Amino acid sequence: MHFSTTSLVFCLLVFQPFVYGQLDYRFYDSTCPNLTRIVRFGLWSAMANDTRIAASLLRLHFHDCISNGCDASVLLDETSSFQSEKDALGNRNSLRGFELIETIKANVEKVCPKTVSCIDILTLAVREAVFLTGGSYWPLALGRRDSVTANITAANTEIPSPFESLDNIIAKFTAKGLNLKDVVALSGAHTIGFVKCFAFKFRLFNFSGSGVPDPTLDASLATKLQNVCPNQDDSDNTLVPLDAVTTTKFDNIFFKNLVNNSGVLGSDQVLMTDNRTTALVVNYSRYPFLFAKDFGDSMVKLSNVGVITGQNGQVRNKCNLVN
């Protein structure tokens, strides 16, 4: 039997389930049909003025989901009832993108008042950010609800740190239902964005008391980084691209860098030296479409960690405040 491409696409659409757990791919089809368009326009406008915003949104979303589930708790300001997750060790003075999510939320509210949660807006915005920087595009089931509280304790203890061992990082992912492939694929988000010198400076000068740089760091890159991040406190907050080759393009060059011992963060470079993860790094460096597919799959898993649905939580009117 001969199927045309149109017939095949039709079959895929008909037989693909429209519900993912408690979430639904058509959740806002009738209540806010232009939602994706509004979010994409907000991203497009922001990216024209801020080349770092895509990476910042990825980090904001990851820190929200990995610490207390995807519930937009990281967007909340401090109140008399709880401390803000913005003040957690891994978030303070480093998370960005709050104003953009508020702006998009305000635009959505004008068209679809009291309908779309802040966490669904953040989740959509991250997908659009990756897509608009050249990355993959993945299907998103929607219908998440916003939390009514924050959890700074979880944010302080559950967000992976660049100073941690791979075992610890894997354990933090595993606790959220994410596996080894997710660890490596999601680390690929570091193909865009910047990092402050203090997060890797320990690799540059006196690694583990040896008096020399980390031997797993390419010598020429070490010299360049020493020039940008001299061994003095006033360089701690200097920003360095995580992928200096294609800094603003979402691609697989990050993994090529790891293969060449040119990962800036030690917690990234270890993925190339640990026998549990080396093969994934090499495959992603060779096959960009494989990385794109696995990254999208892992982002779907991440965006469904600990979601609030149904009558639980709320749809916040403003993302930084509980209703």
Short mmCIF file of N, CA, C and O in Angstrom, two decimals, residues 178-242:
data_model
loop_
_atom_site.label_atom_id
_atom_site.label_comp_id
_atom_site.label_asym_id
_atom_site.label_seq_id
_atom_site.Cartn_x
_atom_site.Cartn_y
_atom_site.Cartn_z
N LEU A 178 15.27 11.66 36.27
CA LEU A 178 16.08 11.89 35.07
C LEU A 178 17.29 10.95 35.09
O LEU A 178 17.87 10.70 36.15
N ASN A 179 17.68 10.44 33.93
CA ASN A 179 18.74 9.43 33.88
C ASN A 179 20.05 9.99 33.34
O ASN A 179 20.20 11.19 33.10
N LEU A 180 21.00 9.09 33.12
CA LEU A 180 22.34 9.49 32.69
C LEU A 180 22.32 10.21 31.35
O LEU A 180 23.03 11.19 31.14
N LYS A 181 21.48 9.71 30.43
CA LYS A 181 21.36 10.38 29.13
C LYS A 181 20.85 11.80 29.30
O LYS A 181 21.31 12.73 28.62
N ASP A 182 19.92 11.99 30.22
CA ASP A 182 19.39 13.34 30.48
C ASP A 182 20.48 14.26 31.03
O ASP A 182 20.53 15.45 30.68
N VAL A 183 21.32 13.73 31.90
CA VAL A 183 22.43 14.53 32.45
C VAL A 183 23.30 15.07 31.31
O VAL A 183 23.60 16.27 31.25
N VAL A 184 23.68 14.19 30.38
CA VAL A 184 24.57 14.60 29.30
C VAL A 184 23.86 15.50 28.29
O VAL A 184 24.37 16.55 27.90
N ALA A 185 22.66 15.10 27.90
CA ALA A 185 21.91 15.89 26.91
C ALA A 185 21.62 17.29 27.43
O ALA A 185 21.84 18.29 26.72
N LEU A 186 21.14 17.39 28.68
CA LEU A 186 20.80 18.70 29.22
C LEU A 186 22.03 19.55 29.48
O LEU A 186 21.96 20.79 29.44
N SER A 187 23.17 18.92 29.72
CA SER A 187 24.42 19.69 29.84
C SER A 187 24.73 20.40 28.53
O SER A 187 25.41 21.43 28.51
N GLY A 188 24.19 19.88 27.43
CA GLY A 188 24.37 20.50 26.12
C GLY A 188 23.76 21.89 26.02
O GLY A 188 24.05 22.63 25.08
N ALA A 189 22.93 22.27 27.00
CA ALA A 189 22.42 23.64 27.05
C ALA A 189 23.57 24.64 27.18
O ALA A 189 23.43 25.82 26.83
N HIS A 190 24.72 24.15 27.64
CA HIS A 190 25.89 25.02 27.77
C HIS A 190 26.54 25.36 26.43
O HIS A 190 27.60 25.97 26.39
N THR A 191 25.90 24.96 25.36
CA THR A 191 26.36 25.38 24.03
C THR A 191 26.07 26.87 23.79
O THR A 191 26.61 27.47 22.86
N ILE A 192 25.22 27.46 24.63
CA ILE A 192 24.99 28.91 24.61
C ILE A 192 25.17 29.43 26.03
O ILE A 192 25.10 28.68 26.99
N GLY A 193 25.41 30.70 26.16
CA GLY A 193 25.47 31.31 27.48
C GLY A 193 26.88 31.52 28.00
O GLY A 193 27.88 31.14 27.38
N PHE A 194 26.92 32.16 29.16
CA PHE A 194 28.18 32.55 29.79
C PHE A 194 28.23 32.06 31.23
O PHE A 194 27.21 31.70 31.82
N VAL A 195 29.44 32.06 31.79
CA VAL A 195 29.63 31.65 33.17
C VAL A 195 30.64 32.61 33.81
O VAL A 195 31.52 33.15 33.13
N LYS A 196 30.49 32.83 35.11
CA LYS A 196 31.42 33.72 35.82
C LYS A 196 32.72 32.98 36.14
O LYS A 196 32.72 31.78 36.41
N CYS A 197 33.82 33.72 36.14
CA CYS A 197 35.15 33.13 36.33
C CYS A 197 35.26 32.30 37.61
O CYS A 197 35.95 31.28 37.64
N PHE A 198 34.58 32.73 38.68
CA PHE A 198 34.75 32.04 39.96
C PHE A 198 34.32 30.57 39.88
O PHE A 198 34.76 29.74 40.67
N ALA A 199 33.46 30.23 38.90
CA ALA A 199 32.93 28.87 38.80
C ALA A 199 33.96 27.88 38.26
O ALA A 199 33.78 26.67 38.38
N PHE A 200 35.03 28.39 37.66
CA PHE A 200 36.04 27.47 37.10
C PHE A 200 37.48 27.91 37.35
O PHE A 200 38.43 27.24 36.96
N LYS A 201 37.67 29.04 38.03
CA LYS A 201 39.01 29.59 38.22
C LYS A 201 39.94 28.61 38.94
O LYS A 201 41.16 28.62 38.73
N PHE A 202 39.36 27.75 39.77
CA PHE A 202 40.19 26.78 40.51
C PHE A 202 40.90 25.81 39.57
O PHE A 202 41.87 25.15 39.96
N ARG A 203 40.46 25.73 38.32
CA ARG A 203 41.10 24.85 37.33
C ARG A 203 42.32 25.52 36.67
O ARG A 203 43.10 24.83 36.00
N LEU A 204 42.48 26.81 36.85
CA LEU A 204 43.43 27.56 36.02
C LEU A 204 44.82 27.72 36.60
O LEU A 204 45.78 27.90 35.84
N PHE A 205 44.96 27.71 37.91
CA PHE A 205 46.25 28.13 38.48
C PHE A 205 46.88 27.08 39.39
O PHE A 205 48.05 26.76 39.25
N ASN A 206 46.13 26.58 40.34
CA ASN A 206 46.72 25.67 41.33
C ASN A 206 45.74 24.53 41.57
O ASN A 206 45.22 24.34 42.66
N PHE A 207 45.50 23.77 40.52
CA PHE A 207 44.46 22.73 40.57
C PHE A 207 44.84 21.65 41.57
O PHE A 207 45.89 21.02 41.48
N SER A 208 43.96 21.46 42.55
CA SER A 208 44.16 20.44 43.60
C SER A 208 45.54 20.54 44.26
O SER A 208 46.15 19.54 44.61
N GLY A 209 46.03 21.79 44.40
CA GLY A 209 47.30 22.01 45.07
C GLY A 209 48.52 21.62 44.26
O GLY A 209 49.64 21.55 44.78
N SER A 210 48.32 21.42 42.95
CA SER A 210 49.42 20.94 42.11
C SER A 210 50.35 22.06 41.65
O SER A 210 51.45 21.80 41.16
N GLY A 211 49.88 23.31 41.77
CA GLY A 211 50.67 24.43 41.30
C GLY A 211 50.53 24.70 39.81
O GLY A 211 51.12 25.66 39.29
N VAL A 212 49.78 23.86 39.11
CA VAL A 212 49.57 24.02 37.66
C VAL A 212 48.08 23.87 37.34
O VAL A 212 47.30 23.42 38.18
N PRO A 213 47.68 24.22 36.11
CA PRO A 213 46.26 24.09 35.74
C PRO A 213 45.78 22.64 35.71
O PRO A 213 46.59 21.70 35.70
N ASP A 214 44.49 22.48 35.68
CA ASP A 214 43.85 21.17 35.55
C ASP A 214 44.39 20.48 34.28
O ASP A 214 44.29 21.03 33.19
N PRO A 215 44.96 19.29 34.42
CA PRO A 215 45.54 18.61 33.25
C PRO A 215 44.51 18.20 32.20
O PRO A 215 44.87 17.90 31.06
N THR A 216 43.22 18.19 32.58
CA THR A 216 42.19 17.85 31.59
C THR A 216 41.71 19.08 30.82
O THR A 216 40.78 18.99 30.02
N LEU A 217 42.35 20.23 31.04
CA LEU A 217 42.01 21.47 30.33
C LEU A 217 43.06 21.75 29.26
O LEU A 217 44.26 21.81 29.56
N ASP A 218 42.62 21.91 28.03
CA ASP A 218 43.52 22.21 26.91
C ASP A 218 44.44 23.38 27.28
O ASP A 218 43.98 24.42 27.79
N ALA A 219 45.73 23.23 27.02
CA ALA A 219 46.73 24.21 27.47
C ALA A 219 46.51 25.59 26.88
O ALA A 219 46.63 26.61 27.58
N SER A 220 46.17 25.65 25.59
CA SER A 220 45.97 26.97 24.97
C SER A 220 44.72 27.65 25.51
O SER A 220 44.72 28.88 25.71
N LEU A 221 43.67 26.87 25.78
CA LEU A 221 42.47 27.45 26.38
C LEU A 221 42.77 27.91 27.80
O LEU A 221 42.30 28.98 28.22
N ALA A 222 43.56 27.14 28.54
CA ALA A 222 43.93 27.53 29.91
C ALA A 222 44.62 28.89 29.90
O ALA A 222 44.32 29.75 30.74
N THR A 223 45.52 29.10 28.95
CA THR A 223 46.24 30.38 28.86
C THR A 223 45.27 31.52 28.57
O THR A 223 45.36 32.59 29.18
N LYS A 224 44.35 31.30 27.64
CA LYS A 224 43.36 32.34 27.31
C LYS A 224 42.50 32.68 28.52
O LYS A 224 42.25 33.84 28.82
N LEU A 225 42.06 31.63 29.23
CA LEU A 225 41.21 31.86 30.39
C LEU A 225 41.96 32.54 31.52
O LEU A 225 41.39 33.36 32.26
N GLN A 226 43.26 32.22 31.67
CA GLN A 226 44.07 32.90 32.70
C GLN A 226 44.16 34.39 32.42
O GLN A 226 44.19 35.21 33.35
N ASN A 227 44.20 34.76 31.14
CA ASN A 227 44.27 36.18 30.78
C ASN A 227 42.96 36.90 31.07
O ASN A 227 42.96 38.06 31.50
N VAL A 228 41.84 36.20 30.85
CA VAL A 228 40.52 36.80 31.09
C VAL A 228 40.17 36.78 32.58
O VAL A 228 39.52 37.70 33.09
N CYS A 229 40.61 35.72 33.26
CA CYS A 229 40.27 35.52 34.67
C CYS A 229 41.56 35.45 35.51
O CYS A 229 41.92 34.37 36.01
N PRO A 230 42.27 36.55 35.65
CA PRO A 230 43.51 36.50 36.44
C PRO A 230 43.25 36.06 37.88
O PRO A 230 42.13 36.19 38.37
N ASN A 231 44.29 35.55 38.52
CA ASN A 231 44.15 34.94 39.84
C ASN A 231 44.03 36.01 40.93
O ASN A 231 44.89 36.16 41.80
N GLN A 232 42.93 36.76 40.85
CA GLN A 232 42.64 37.80 41.83
C GLN A 232 41.13 37.94 41.97
O GLN A 232 40.39 37.66 41.03
N ASP A 233 40.69 38.37 43.14
CA ASP A 233 39.26 38.36 43.46
C ASP A 233 38.42 39.22 42.52
O ASP A 233 37.25 38.90 42.26
N ASP A 234 39.00 40.31 42.01
CA ASP A 234 38.18 41.22 41.21
C ASP A 234 37.83 40.66 39.83
O ASP A 234 37.10 41.29 39.06
N SER A 235 38.32 39.46 39.50
CA SER A 235 37.92 38.85 38.23
C SER A 235 36.81 37.82 38.42
O SER A 235 36.34 37.24 37.44
N ASP A 236 36.39 37.60 39.65
CA ASP A 236 35.43 36.53 39.94
C ASP A 236 34.15 36.63 39.12
O ASP A 236 33.59 35.62 38.71
N ASN A 237 33.65 37.85 38.92
CA ASN A 237 32.36 38.03 38.25
C ASN A 237 32.47 38.33 36.76
O ASN A 237 31.47 38.61 36.10
N THR A 238 33.68 38.24 36.21
CA THR A 238 33.86 38.40 34.77
C THR A 238 33.18 37.24 34.04
O THR A 238 33.29 36.09 34.45
N LEU A 239 32.49 37.56 32.95
CA LEU A 239 31.74 36.54 32.20
C LEU A 239 32.58 35.97 31.07
O LEU A 239 33.26 36.70 30.35
N VAL A 240 32.50 34.66 30.92
CA VAL A 240 33.22 33.95 29.86
C VAL A 240 32.22 33.06 29.13
O VAL A 240 31.38 32.41 29.77
N PRO A 241 32.27 32.98 27.79
CA PRO A 241 31.33 32.10 27.07
C PRO A 241 31.63 30.62 27.36
O PRO A 241 32.80 30.22 27.39
N LEU A 242 30.58 29.84 27.55
CA LEU A 242 30.75 28.40 27.77
C LEU A 242 31.17 27.70 26.49
O LEU A 242 31.81 26.65 26.52
#
